[in-house]
Tab-separated table of C-alpha atoms in Angstrom:
chain	number	residue	atom	x	y	z
A	119	MET	CA	-45.564	3.078	-10.932
A	120	THR	CA	-47.238	-0.675	-10.616
A	121	ALA	CA	-45.600	-2.722	-7.927
A	122	GLY	CA	-47.815	-6.922	-8.207
A	123	ALA	CA	-45.727	-9.026	-6.172
A	124	PRO	CA	-43.774	-10.952	-9.483
A	125	ALA	CA	-44.084	-14.946	-9.859
A	126	ALA	CA	-42.039	-16.975	-8.559
A	127	GLN	CA	-38.657	-17.062	-10.381
A	128	VAL	CA	-38.195	-20.054	-12.843
A	129	LYS	CA	-34.716	-18.626	-13.518
A	130	PRO	CA	-31.743	-16.626	-12.336
A	131	PRO	CA	-32.335	-12.995	-12.752
A	132	VAL	CA	-30.519	-10.702	-15.479
A	133	VAL	CA	-26.884	-9.480	-13.497
A	134	LEU	CA	-25.519	-6.517	-14.893
A	135	LYS	CA	-22.979	-3.822	-14.028
A	136	PHE	CA	-22.726	-0.132	-15.437
A	137	GLY	CA	-19.306	2.504	-14.301
A	138	GLY	CA	-19.354	5.474	-13.352
A	139	SER	CA	-18.925	6.581	-17.170
A	140	SER	CA	-22.373	5.508	-17.428
A	141	PHE	CA	-23.574	8.287	-16.193
A	142	ARG	CA	-22.019	11.291	-16.886
A	143	THR	CA	-25.069	13.624	-17.054
A	144	LEU	CA	-28.466	12.975	-14.917
A	145	ALA	CA	-30.497	12.831	-17.895
A	146	ALA	CA	-28.576	9.554	-18.382
A	147	TYR	CA	-30.511	8.100	-15.515
A	148	GLY	CA	-33.493	8.165	-17.460
A	149	GLN	CA	-32.333	6.903	-20.200
A	150	LEU	CA	-30.842	3.288	-18.964
A	151	ALA	CA	-33.565	3.038	-17.042
A	152	GLU	CA	-36.111	2.827	-20.320
A	153	ALA	CA	-33.179	0.373	-21.771
A	154	LEU	CA	-33.422	-2.166	-18.449
A	155	SER	CA	-37.287	-1.797	-18.069
A	156	ARG	CA	-37.597	-2.767	-21.865
A	157	ARG	CA	-35.192	-5.354	-21.356
A	158	VAL	CA	-37.635	-6.338	-18.442
A	159	GLU	CA	-40.192	-6.420	-20.829
A	160	ALA	CA	-38.234	-8.398	-23.642
A	161	GLU	CA	-37.094	-11.356	-21.967
A	162	ASN	CA	-39.557	-11.382	-18.925
A	163	ALA	CA	-36.622	-11.433	-15.967
A	164	ARG	CA	-35.720	-10.200	-13.269
A	165	LEU	CA	-32.612	-7.623	-13.261
A	166	VAL	CA	-29.761	-7.275	-10.569
A	167	VAL	CA	-27.880	-3.539	-11.512
A	168	VAL	CA	-24.743	-2.374	-9.769
A	169	VAL	CA	-23.682	0.343	-10.205
A	170	SER	CA	-21.533	3.401	-9.432
A	171	GLY	CA	-21.204	6.353	-8.543
A	172	GLN	CA	-20.456	9.535	-11.112
A	173	PRO	CA	-17.829	10.385	-12.470
A	174	GLY	CA	-15.379	12.287	-9.680
A	175	GLU	CA	-17.763	11.453	-6.922
A	176	THR	CA	-15.826	9.526	-4.730
A	177	GLU	CA	-12.436	11.707	-5.485
A	178	GLN	CA	-15.293	14.708	-4.512
A	179	PHE	CA	-15.820	13.420	-0.856
A	180	ARG	CA	-12.497	11.945	-0.760
A	181	GLU	CA	-11.161	15.518	-0.719
A	182	ARG	CA	-13.487	17.235	1.062
A	183	LEU	CA	-12.807	14.406	4.172
A	184	SER	CA	-8.940	15.423	3.738
A	185	GLN	CA	-10.105	19.526	4.171
A	186	VAL	CA	-11.405	17.955	7.595
A	187	ASN	CA	-8.477	15.541	8.283
A	188	ALA	CA	-5.345	15.103	6.419
A	189	HIS	CA	-5.302	12.345	8.152
A	190	PRO	CA	-8.935	9.899	8.633
A	191	GLU	CA	-9.353	6.649	9.453
A	192	ASP	CA	-10.210	4.229	6.622
A	193	GLU	CA	-13.119	3.291	8.864
A	194	THR	CA	-14.200	7.224	8.246
A	195	VAL	CA	-13.348	6.669	4.657
A	196	ALA	CA	-15.208	3.506	3.937
A	197	GLY	CA	-18.221	5.339	5.681
A	198	LEU	CA	-18.075	8.508	3.430
A	199	LEU	CA	-16.113	7.073	0.466
A	200	THR	CA	-19.236	4.665	-0.693
A	201	LEU	CA	-21.807	7.130	-0.876
A	202	ALA	CA	-21.420	8.544	-3.850
A	203	ASP	CA	-22.329	4.823	-5.693
A	204	THR	CA	-25.400	5.038	-2.999
A	205	VAL	CA	-26.413	8.096	-4.665
A	206	GLY	CA	-26.737	6.721	-7.679
A	207	ALA	CA	-28.104	3.478	-7.432
A	208	GLN	CA	-31.331	5.808	-5.524
A	209	LEU	CA	-31.355	7.738	-8.743
A	210	LEU	CA	-31.678	4.815	-11.151
A	211	ALA	CA	-34.399	3.421	-8.941
A	212	THR	CA	-36.147	6.608	-9.395
A	213	ALA	CA	-35.545	6.767	-13.382
A	214	LEU	CA	-36.995	3.202	-12.915
A	215	HIS	CA	-39.978	3.420	-11.192
A	216	ARG	CA	-41.125	6.461	-13.594
A	217	THR	CA	-41.145	3.896	-16.146
A	218	GLY	CA	-42.957	2.014	-14.424
A	219	ARG	CA	-41.161	-0.530	-13.292
A	220	SER	CA	-41.051	-2.329	-9.053
A	221	ALA	CA	-37.230	-1.155	-8.350
A	222	THR	CA	-35.584	-1.574	-4.651
A	223	VAL	CA	-31.875	-0.748	-3.702
A	224	LEU	CA	-30.132	-3.013	-1.469
A	225	ALA	CA	-27.224	-0.790	-0.323
A	226	GLY	CA	-24.351	-3.014	1.427
A	227	HIS	CA	-25.475	-3.763	5.053
A	228	GLN	CA	-28.535	-5.238	3.300
A	229	LEU	CA	-27.171	-6.849	0.856
A	230	GLY	CA	-25.627	-9.843	2.668
A	231	LEU	CA	-22.259	-9.610	1.224
A	232	THR	CA	-20.024	-9.738	4.769
A	233	THR	CA	-16.169	-8.917	4.545
A	234	ASP	CA	-13.693	-8.948	6.811
A	235	SER	CA	-12.822	-5.084	9.228
A	236	ALA	CA	-9.709	-3.633	6.570
A	237	PHE	CA	-12.513	-1.179	6.010
A	238	MET	CA	-10.911	0.085	2.675
A	239	TRP	CA	-9.808	-2.198	0.222
A	240	ALA	CA	-11.650	-4.877	2.428
A	241	ARG	CA	-11.512	-9.225	1.290
A	242	LEU	CA	-14.877	-10.967	1.013
A	243	GLU	CA	-15.898	-13.470	3.339
A	244	HIS	CA	-19.539	-14.169	3.245
A	245	THR	CA	-22.222	-14.419	0.546
A	246	ASP	CA	-25.797	-14.963	1.810
A	247	PRO	CA	-27.889	-15.255	-0.912
A	248	GLU	CA	-31.599	-14.438	1.042
A	249	PRO	CA	-31.815	-10.932	1.506
A	250	LEU	CA	-31.588	-10.547	-2.671
A	251	ARG	CA	-33.664	-13.664	-3.070
A	252	THR	CA	-36.185	-11.572	-1.067
A	253	ALA	CA	-35.783	-8.465	-3.421
A	254	LEU	CA	-36.245	-10.805	-6.033
A	255	SER	CA	-39.820	-11.943	-5.369
A	256	GLU	CA	-40.952	-8.264	-4.422
A	257	ASN	CA	-39.443	-6.294	-7.534
A	258	GLU	CA	-38.357	-6.687	-11.031
A	259	VAL	CA	-35.217	-4.726	-10.565
A	260	VAL	CA	-32.636	-4.752	-8.094
A	261	VAL	CA	-30.200	-2.116	-8.130
A	262	VAL	CA	-26.860	-2.768	-5.792
A	263	PRO	CA	-24.211	-0.013	-5.417
A	264	GLY	CA	-20.803	-0.848	-6.273
A	265	GLY	CA	-18.256	-1.851	-3.958
A	266	GLN	CA	-20.416	-1.935	-0.664
A	267	ALA	CA	-20.876	-4.241	1.728
A	268	ALA	CA	-20.227	-4.803	5.624
A	269	ASP	CA	-17.988	-6.525	8.189
A	270	LYS	CA	-19.891	-9.151	10.550
A	271	GLU	CA	-20.147	-6.156	12.918
A	272	GLY	CA	-22.661	-4.546	10.343
A	273	ARG	CA	-20.233	-1.726	9.700
A	274	PRO	CA	-20.124	-0.429	6.539
A	275	THR	CA	-16.497	-1.100	4.437
A	276	TRP	CA	-15.311	-0.694	0.971
A	277	LEU	CA	-13.696	-3.421	-1.235
A	278	GLY	CA	-11.463	-0.651	-2.798
A	279	LYS	CA	-11.260	1.414	-5.911
A	280	ASN	CA	-13.712	0.268	-9.165
A	281	SER	CA	-14.842	-2.591	-7.364
A	282	SER	CA	-18.031	-2.658	-8.581
A	283	ASP	CA	-17.139	-5.551	-10.744
A	284	LEU	CA	-16.671	-7.545	-7.578
A	285	SER	CA	-20.523	-5.925	-6.442
A	286	ALA	CA	-21.158	-7.776	-10.038
A	287	VAL	CA	-19.481	-10.770	-9.896
A	288	ALA	CA	-20.342	-12.304	-6.016
A	289	VAL	CA	-24.240	-10.409	-7.204
A	290	ALA	CA	-24.457	-13.298	-9.778
A	291	ALA	CA	-22.728	-16.136	-8.143
A	292	ALA	CA	-25.246	-15.226	-4.736
A	293	VAL	CA	-28.159	-15.908	-7.325
A	294	GLY	CA	-26.647	-18.270	-9.604
A	295	ALA	CA	-26.414	-16.531	-12.954
A	296	ALA	CA	-23.978	-18.123	-15.076
A	297	ARG	CA	-22.754	-14.735	-16.591
A	298	CYS	CA	-22.176	-11.230	-15.642
A	299	GLU	CA	-22.327	-8.977	-17.556
A	300	VAL	CA	-20.175	-5.832	-17.391
A	301	HIS	CA	-20.953	-1.834	-18.795
A	302	SER	CA	-18.320	0.213	-19.279
A	303	ASP	CA	-17.205	3.193	-21.839
A	304	VAL	CA	-15.081	0.927	-24.219
A	305	ASP	CA	-17.039	-2.250	-25.625
A	306	GLY	CA	-14.706	-4.769	-24.515
A	307	ILE	CA	-10.821	-5.686	-23.325
A	308	TYR	CA	-8.072	-3.861	-25.504
A	309	SER	CA	-4.624	-4.893	-26.504
A	310	SER	CA	-3.457	-1.549	-24.566
A	311	ASP	CA	-5.706	1.392	-23.548
A	312	PRO	CA	-7.887	2.305	-26.527
A	313	HIS	CA	-8.185	5.634	-25.665
A	314	LEU	CA	-4.199	6.373	-25.345
A	315	ILE	CA	-2.705	3.990	-27.090
A	316	THR	CA	-3.297	4.485	-31.458
A	317	GLY	CA	-3.559	0.565	-32.743
A	318	ALA	CA	-5.388	-0.694	-29.919
A	319	GLN	CA	-7.334	-3.978	-30.617
A	320	LEU	CA	-10.121	-5.646	-29.310
A	321	LEU	CA	-9.695	-9.349	-28.355
A	322	GLY	CA	-13.241	-11.449	-28.491
A	323	GLN	CA	-12.287	-13.425	-26.079
A	324	VAL	CA	-10.196	-13.841	-23.514
A	325	SER	CA	-9.055	-16.306	-20.383
A	326	TYR	CA	-10.087	-15.430	-16.849
A	327	ASN	CA	-5.899	-16.085	-15.874
A	328	THR	CA	-5.247	-13.403	-19.035
A	329	ALA	CA	-7.713	-10.736	-17.579
A	330	ALA	CA	-6.724	-11.745	-13.900
A	331	LEU	CA	-2.935	-11.046	-14.646
A	332	MET	CA	-3.476	-7.462	-17.216
A	333	SER	CA	-5.626	-6.550	-14.187
A	334	LEU	CA	-2.581	-7.091	-11.623
A	335	TYR	CA	-0.250	-5.206	-13.702
A	336	GLY	CA	-2.426	-2.156	-13.705
A	337	ALA	CA	-5.191	-2.595	-17.172
A	338	LYS	CA	-8.285	-0.908	-16.172
A	339	VAL	CA	-9.978	-3.463	-17.571
A	340	LEU	CA	-11.864	-5.289	-14.749
A	341	HIS	CA	-11.047	-5.582	-10.879
A	342	ARG	CA	-8.602	-8.482	-9.989
A	343	ARG	CA	-10.466	-9.913	-7.792
A	344	SER	CA	-14.166	-10.169	-9.279
A	345	VAL	CA	-12.169	-11.756	-12.407
A	346	ARG	CA	-10.630	-14.714	-9.469
A	347	LEU	CA	-14.499	-14.568	-8.305
A	348	ALA	CA	-15.519	-15.440	-11.705
A	349	GLN	CA	-13.530	-18.370	-12.186
A	350	ARG	CA	-14.397	-20.288	-8.841
A	351	HIS	CA	-17.792	-20.101	-9.491
A	352	GLY	CA	-17.393	-20.395	-13.328
A	353	ILE	CA	-19.409	-17.119	-14.366
A	354	GLU	CA	-19.079	-15.943	-17.217
A	355	ILE	CA	-18.002	-12.080	-17.838
A	356	MET	CA	-20.174	-9.978	-20.825
A	357	CYS	CA	-18.097	-7.149	-21.534
A	358	ARG	CA	-20.254	-4.784	-23.523
A	359	TYR	CA	-20.387	-1.056	-24.299
A	360	ASN	CA	-22.868	1.033	-21.516
A	361	ARG	CA	-24.505	2.770	-24.338
A	362	ASP	CA	-27.760	1.533	-27.003
A	363	PRO	CA	-27.216	-1.266	-28.454
A	364	PHE	CA	-24.735	-2.145	-25.982
A	365	THR	CA	-22.541	-4.135	-28.242
A	366	ILE	CA	-20.954	-7.003	-27.209
A	367	GLY	CA	-17.126	-6.593	-26.708
A	368	THR	CA	-15.008	-8.967	-24.971
A	369	VAL	CA	-16.071	-11.997	-23.282
A	370	ILE	CA	-14.063	-13.588	-20.938
A	371	GLY	CA	-14.726	-17.421	-19.477
A	372	ALA	CA	-12.737	-19.984	-18.971
A	373	ALA	CA	-11.272	-20.416	-23.030
A	374	GLY	CA	-9.287	-17.807	-24.575
A	375	SER	CA	-6.436	-17.698	-27.067
A	376	THR	CA	-2.473	-16.129	-26.233
A	377	VAL	CA	-2.551	-12.120	-26.505
A	378	ALA	CA	-0.386	-9.347	-26.683
A	379	ALA	CA	-0.655	-6.636	-24.872
A	380	VAL	CA	0.535	-3.416	-23.483
A	381	VAL	CA	-0.605	-2.555	-19.724
A	382	LEU	CA	-0.448	1.190	-19.400
A	383	ASN	CA	-2.375	3.315	-15.964
A	384	GLN	CA	-0.577	6.550	-15.525
A	385	ARG	CA	-1.881	6.174	-12.155
A	386	SER	CA	0.191	3.134	-10.839
A	387	ALA	CA	3.734	4.140	-9.442
A	388	ALA	CA	6.830	2.054	-8.936
A	389	LEU	CA	8.681	2.617	-5.449
A	390	ARG	CA	12.837	1.973	-5.373
A	391	TYR	CA	13.676	0.799	-1.586
A	392	ALA	CA	17.073	1.080	0.063
A	393	THR	CA	16.850	-2.731	-0.080
A	394	ASP	CA	16.155	-5.695	-1.430
A	395	GLU	CA	14.832	-6.263	2.818
A	396	PHE	CA	12.337	-2.672	2.530
A	397	ALA	CA	11.294	-3.697	-0.968
A	398	ASP	CA	10.110	-7.072	0.511
A	399	GLN	CA	8.706	-5.823	3.869
A	400	ALA	CA	6.514	-2.808	1.979
A	401	TYR	CA	5.346	-5.908	-0.982
A	402	ALA	CA	3.631	-7.556	2.212
A	403	ALA	CA	2.991	-4.595	3.637
A	404	PHE	CA	0.818	-3.312	0.703
A	405	HIS	CA	-0.536	-7.250	-0.590
A	406	GLY	CA	-1.684	-7.914	3.134
A	407	ALA	CA	-4.434	-4.825	2.883
A	408	ASN	CA	-5.295	-6.258	-0.208
A	409	ILE	CA	-3.845	-3.196	-2.506
A	410	ASP	CA	-2.428	-4.505	-5.812
A	411	VAL	CA	1.169	-4.972	-6.110
A	412	VAL	CA	3.893	-6.639	-7.873
A	413	ARG	CA	7.353	-6.818	-7.051
A	414	LEU	CA	9.714	-6.357	-9.370
A	415	THR	CA	12.808	-7.782	-10.060
A	416	SER	CA	14.884	-5.902	-11.848
A	417	GLY	CA	15.575	-4.128	-8.037
A	418	PRO	CA	14.793	-3.763	-5.031
A	419	LEU	CA	11.349	-2.333	-6.865
A	420	VAL	CA	7.388	-2.143	-5.350
A	421	ALA	CA	4.957	-1.030	-8.398
A	422	VAL	CA	1.349	-0.162	-7.079
A	423	THR	CA	-1.183	-0.325	-9.833
A	424	GLY	CA	-3.709	1.150	-10.633
A	425	GLY	CA	-3.686	4.433	-7.976
A	426	PHE	CA	-6.448	5.284	-6.097
A	427	VAL	CA	-3.510	4.942	-2.752
A	428	ASP	CA	-1.925	7.558	-0.289
A	429	LEU	CA	1.617	6.147	-0.909
A	430	PRO	CA	3.102	8.442	1.693
A	431	GLU	CA	0.344	7.934	4.616
A	432	PHE	CA	0.410	3.882	3.576
A	433	GLN	CA	3.252	3.826	4.647
A	434	ARG	CA	3.682	6.005	7.714
A	435	ARG	CA	0.957	4.027	9.213
A	436	ASN	CA	3.045	0.704	7.858
A	437	GLY	CA	5.883	1.518	9.740
A	438	ILE	CA	7.494	1.565	6.061
A	439	THR	CA	11.020	3.068	5.294
A	440	PRO	CA	9.583	5.063	2.415
A	441	GLY	CA	10.362	4.522	-1.471
A	442	GLU	CA	11.718	6.615	-3.551
A	443	TYR	CA	9.581	7.389	-6.627
A	444	ALA	CA	11.051	5.476	-9.455
A	445	GLY	CA	9.038	6.201	-12.402
A	446	VAL	CA	5.662	4.810	-14.306
A	447	PRO	CA	5.919	1.255	-14.663
A	448	VAL	CA	4.851	-0.042	-18.219
A	449	SER	CA	4.112	-3.793	-18.786
A	450	ALA	CA	4.246	-5.968	-21.732
A	451	ILE	CA	1.994	-9.178	-21.254
A	452	ARG	CA	2.481	-12.136	-24.222
A	453	GLY	CA	0.345	-14.965	-22.471
A	454	SER	CA	2.081	-15.683	-18.668
A	455	GLU	CA	5.024	-14.257	-18.795
A	456	VAL	CA	5.238	-10.483	-18.419
A	457	VAL	CA	8.223	-7.529	-18.879
A	458	THR	CA	8.074	-4.312	-17.140
A	459	GLN	CA	9.828	-1.383	-17.790
A	460	LEU	CA	9.795	1.798	-15.572
A	461	ALA	CA	9.068	5.015	-17.489
A	462	ARG	CA	10.168	8.566	-15.829
A	463	ASP	CA	6.940	10.214	-16.295
A	464	GLU	CA	3.305	9.877	-17.675
A	465	GLU	CA	4.432	11.215	-20.769
A	466	ASP	CA	7.244	9.353	-21.125
A	467	ALA	CA	4.884	6.085	-20.404
A	468	LEU	CA	2.699	7.165	-22.590
A	469	HIS	CA	5.537	7.326	-25.297
A	470	LEU	CA	7.470	3.846	-24.736
A	471	SER	CA	3.654	2.085	-24.277
A	472	GLN	CA	3.366	2.932	-27.978
A	473	ARG	CA	7.266	1.765	-29.341
A	474	LEU	CA	6.029	-1.129	-27.247
A	475	HIS	CA	2.604	-2.333	-28.067
A	476	ASP	CA	3.881	-1.461	-32.373
A	477	HIS	CA	6.243	-3.826	-31.351
A	478	VAL	CA	4.670	-7.068	-29.713
A	479	ASN	CA	1.819	-6.343	-32.827
A	480	ARG	CA	3.742	-5.706	-35.867
A	481	PRO	CA	2.430	-8.545	-38.291
A	482	SER	CA	6.284	-10.329	-38.488
A	483	ALA	CA	6.513	-9.897	-35.027
A	484	ASP	CA	7.052	-14.276	-34.474
A	485	PRO	CA	4.282	-14.847	-30.938
A	486	HIS	CA	6.991	-17.625	-29.459
A	487	ALA	CA	9.846	-15.343	-29.179
A	488	PRO	CA	10.898	-13.936	-25.557
A	489	LEU	CA	9.540	-10.825	-24.279
A	490	LEU	CA	13.140	-9.737	-23.038
A	491	GLU	CA	14.305	-8.844	-26.342
A	492	MET	CA	11.441	-6.028	-25.980
A	493	GLN	CA	13.294	-4.401	-23.160
A	494	GLY	CA	15.716	-2.902	-25.770
A	495	VAL	CA	12.826	-1.009	-27.777
């Protein structure tokens, strides 16, 4: 490994994020390290690379924890689940060393990102850029485990499921980068999930507001708070495919045309409460815990979007009268207008999403027609 001290920074580093789908095999770490090494050479640039753990590793940790304690404290959960991303970061760092690049890992407690003490779904409160600046002055590549931070007392906190996007944008803001490159197994944002819906169309330019709205309703595009953080700092998010040649698909920024999209996330769930008051209380509790949630207007209904929340346990801990499962929410979005319908189960949600997508994207569709007309589709 060549580890001479790099020259002083003359431009912000390149900030990249690679999700768990980038590392389906151990060989993928070496392949990515080679590509990153070539980029360091070609652009004479320093890199900050935010990574997630391998697919399924976080859930394996969760399962092991539940076998020891069915109701673990949030502090313990945050301390354990973040290890999957730490493992991934160390594997990529050693793969970079093998290419001859100097690289180091900054875990959450070293990174300078301070959160509240929610432990799970923690909220960022302060960023100290010095740890990153120091690491970049000494290394060509700094690898960051996604979703990790610490509270004011230095205890590990977790920014939530799929929050490596948020880590990447926070890092970009800390080092003064104008853009953040997010790599995944699709090359950008589509009008619906291209793995599930026939005819889903790639959206080349999407505004911050549209991306955040799609994420709030459960689209697996980007972590919603990462989009809002990018908007506050004027950071452009570039969505790219996670394999060579790393195709650019969607750019998220201030500009963007009106989008017609259908959001389906089969992990999302709607809960029906006995009264509107109970539904309002549940919404306030989920929202207060930084969990993406929507208070539906068609009844005492709350949609918890994106999944990865133990709904019975959360309601028990927060003294909420439990809501009954009401189905899978499917949302049609055009501009800032949203209409949500409930499907009985995952299969019904898939069929409903396809019908809605065919309707809003048919060639003769009036782009100004109200979405309410689609409830009968």
